[in-house]
Amino acid sequence: MLEGKAVVGETDMLQTMQQDALHLAAKALDIFDVTESTDIARFIKKDFDMLRGPGWQCIVGTEFGSFVTHYHGCFIYFNIGSIAIMLFRCAVNQVDEANVFPALD
């Protein structure tokens, strides 16, 4: 497990939620190669959605910039080796997509 090698850069999460994020990231890196950043992000996002409710977003890579809006207490940015992971929760739209994107005739 790579969990102990994580370096947290920024977070406003409670310690227990941080540990969940680090654990899932380490688990993802045990399953996927570090070059499979989309698969790693999908794994972390889906598991965090199941664990902590919907609305989580995950960005994984070796170099990226970002500026995001997130719920207070729902943001973490950390590195494991050369890979950076940003996990945050944003608003979940409960509106039926059929009403938002009506079919074109």
Coordinates of C-alpha atoms in Angstrom, one line a residue:
M1 CA 0.0 0.0 0.0
L2 CA 1.1 3.5 -0.8
E3 CA -1.2 5.1 1.7
G4 CA 1.7 6.1 4.1
K5 CA 3.5 7.9 1.3
A6 CA 0.8 10.4 0.6
V7 CA 1.6 14.1 1.1
V8 CA -1.4 16.3 1.7
G9 CA -1.1 19.7 0.2
E10 CA -4.4 21.4 0.9
T11 CA -7.5 20.1 2.6
D12 CA -10.5 21.2 4.6
M13 CA -11.8 17.7 5.3
L14 CA -12.2 16.1 8.6
Q15 CA -9.4 13.6 9.5
T16 CA -11.7 10.6 9.0
M17 CA -12.7 11.7 5.5
Q18 CA -9.1 12.4 4.6
Q19 CA -8.2 8.8 5.6
D20 CA -11.0 7.5 3.4
A21 CA -9.6 9.5 0.5
L22 CA -6.0 8.4 1.0
H23 CA -7.1 4.8 1.5
L24 CA -9.1 4.8 -1.8
A25 CA -6.2 6.4 -3.7
A26 CA -3.8 3.8 -2.4
K27 CA -6.2 1.0 -3.3
A28 CA -6.6 2.5 -6.8
L29 CA -2.9 2.7 -7.3
D30 CA -2.6 -1.0 -6.3
I31 CA -5.1 -1.9 -9.0
F32 CA -4.1 0.5 -11.8
D33 CA -0.8 1.6 -13.3
V34 CA 0.1 5.3 -12.6
T35 CA -0.3 6.1 -16.3
E36 CA -4.0 5.2 -16.1
S37 CA -5.1 8.5 -14.5
T38 CA -8.7 8.4 -15.8
D39 CA -9.2 4.9 -14.4
I40 CA -7.7 6.0 -11.1
A41 CA -10.0 9.1 -10.9
R42 CA -13.1 7.1 -11.9
F43 CA -12.4 4.5 -9.2
I44 CA -11.8 7.1 -6.4
K45 CA -14.9 9.1 -7.5
K46 CA -17.3 6.2 -7.7
D47 CA -16.2 4.7 -4.4
F48 CA -16.3 8.1 -2.6
D49 CA -19.8 8.6 -4.1
M50 CA -20.9 5.3 -2.5
L51 CA -19.1 6.0 0.8
R52 CA -20.0 9.7 1.3
G53 CA -22.9 10.4 -1.0
P54 CA -23.1 11.7 -4.6
G55 CA -21.5 14.8 -6.1
W56 CA -17.8 14.0 -5.8
Q57 CA -15.3 14.9 -8.5
C58 CA -11.8 13.6 -8.8
I59 CA -8.9 14.8 -10.9
V60 CA -5.7 12.8 -11.2
G61 CA -2.5 13.6 -13.1
T62 CA 1.1 14.6 -12.9
E63 CA 0.5 18.2 -13.8
F64 CA -2.7 20.2 -13.9
G65 CA -4.1 23.6 -12.8
S66 CA -7.5 24.0 -11.4
F67 CA -9.9 26.5 -9.8
V68 CA -13.0 24.8 -8.4
T69 CA -16.0 25.5 -6.2
H70 CA -16.6 22.9 -3.5
Y71 CA -18.7 22.4 -0.4
H72 CA -16.9 23.4 2.8
G73 CA -15.2 20.4 4.4
C74 CA -15.2 18.5 1.1
F75 CA -11.8 19.2 -0.5
I76 CA -8.5 17.5 -0.5
Y77 CA -5.4 17.8 -2.8
F78 CA -2.5 15.4 -2.2
N79 CA 0.4 13.6 -3.9
I80 CA 1.4 10.0 -3.8
G81 CA 4.8 9.8 -5.5
S82 CA 4.7 11.7 -8.8
I83 CA 0.9 11.6 -9.1
A84 CA -1.4 14.4 -7.8
I85 CA -5.0 13.8 -6.8
M86 CA -7.7 16.4 -6.2
L87 CA -11.0 15.2 -4.7
F88 CA -13.9 17.5 -4.0
R89 CA -17.6 17.6 -3.7
C90 CA -19.8 20.0 -5.6
A91 CA -23.5 20.5 -5.9
V92 CA -25.6 17.6 -7.1
N93 CA -28.4 18.6 -9.5
Q94 CA -31.4 16.4 -8.7
V95 CA -33.4 17.8 -11.7
D96 CA -34.5 15.3 -14.3
E97 CA -32.1 15.6 -17.3
A98 CA -35.0 15.3 -19.7
N99 CA -36.3 18.6 -18.4
V100 CA -32.9 20.3 -18.6
F101 CA -32.0 18.9 -22.1
P102 CA -35.3 18.5 -24.0
A103 CA -35.2 16.3 -27.1
L104 CA -34.8 18.1 -30.3
D105 CA -37.3 17.4 -33.1

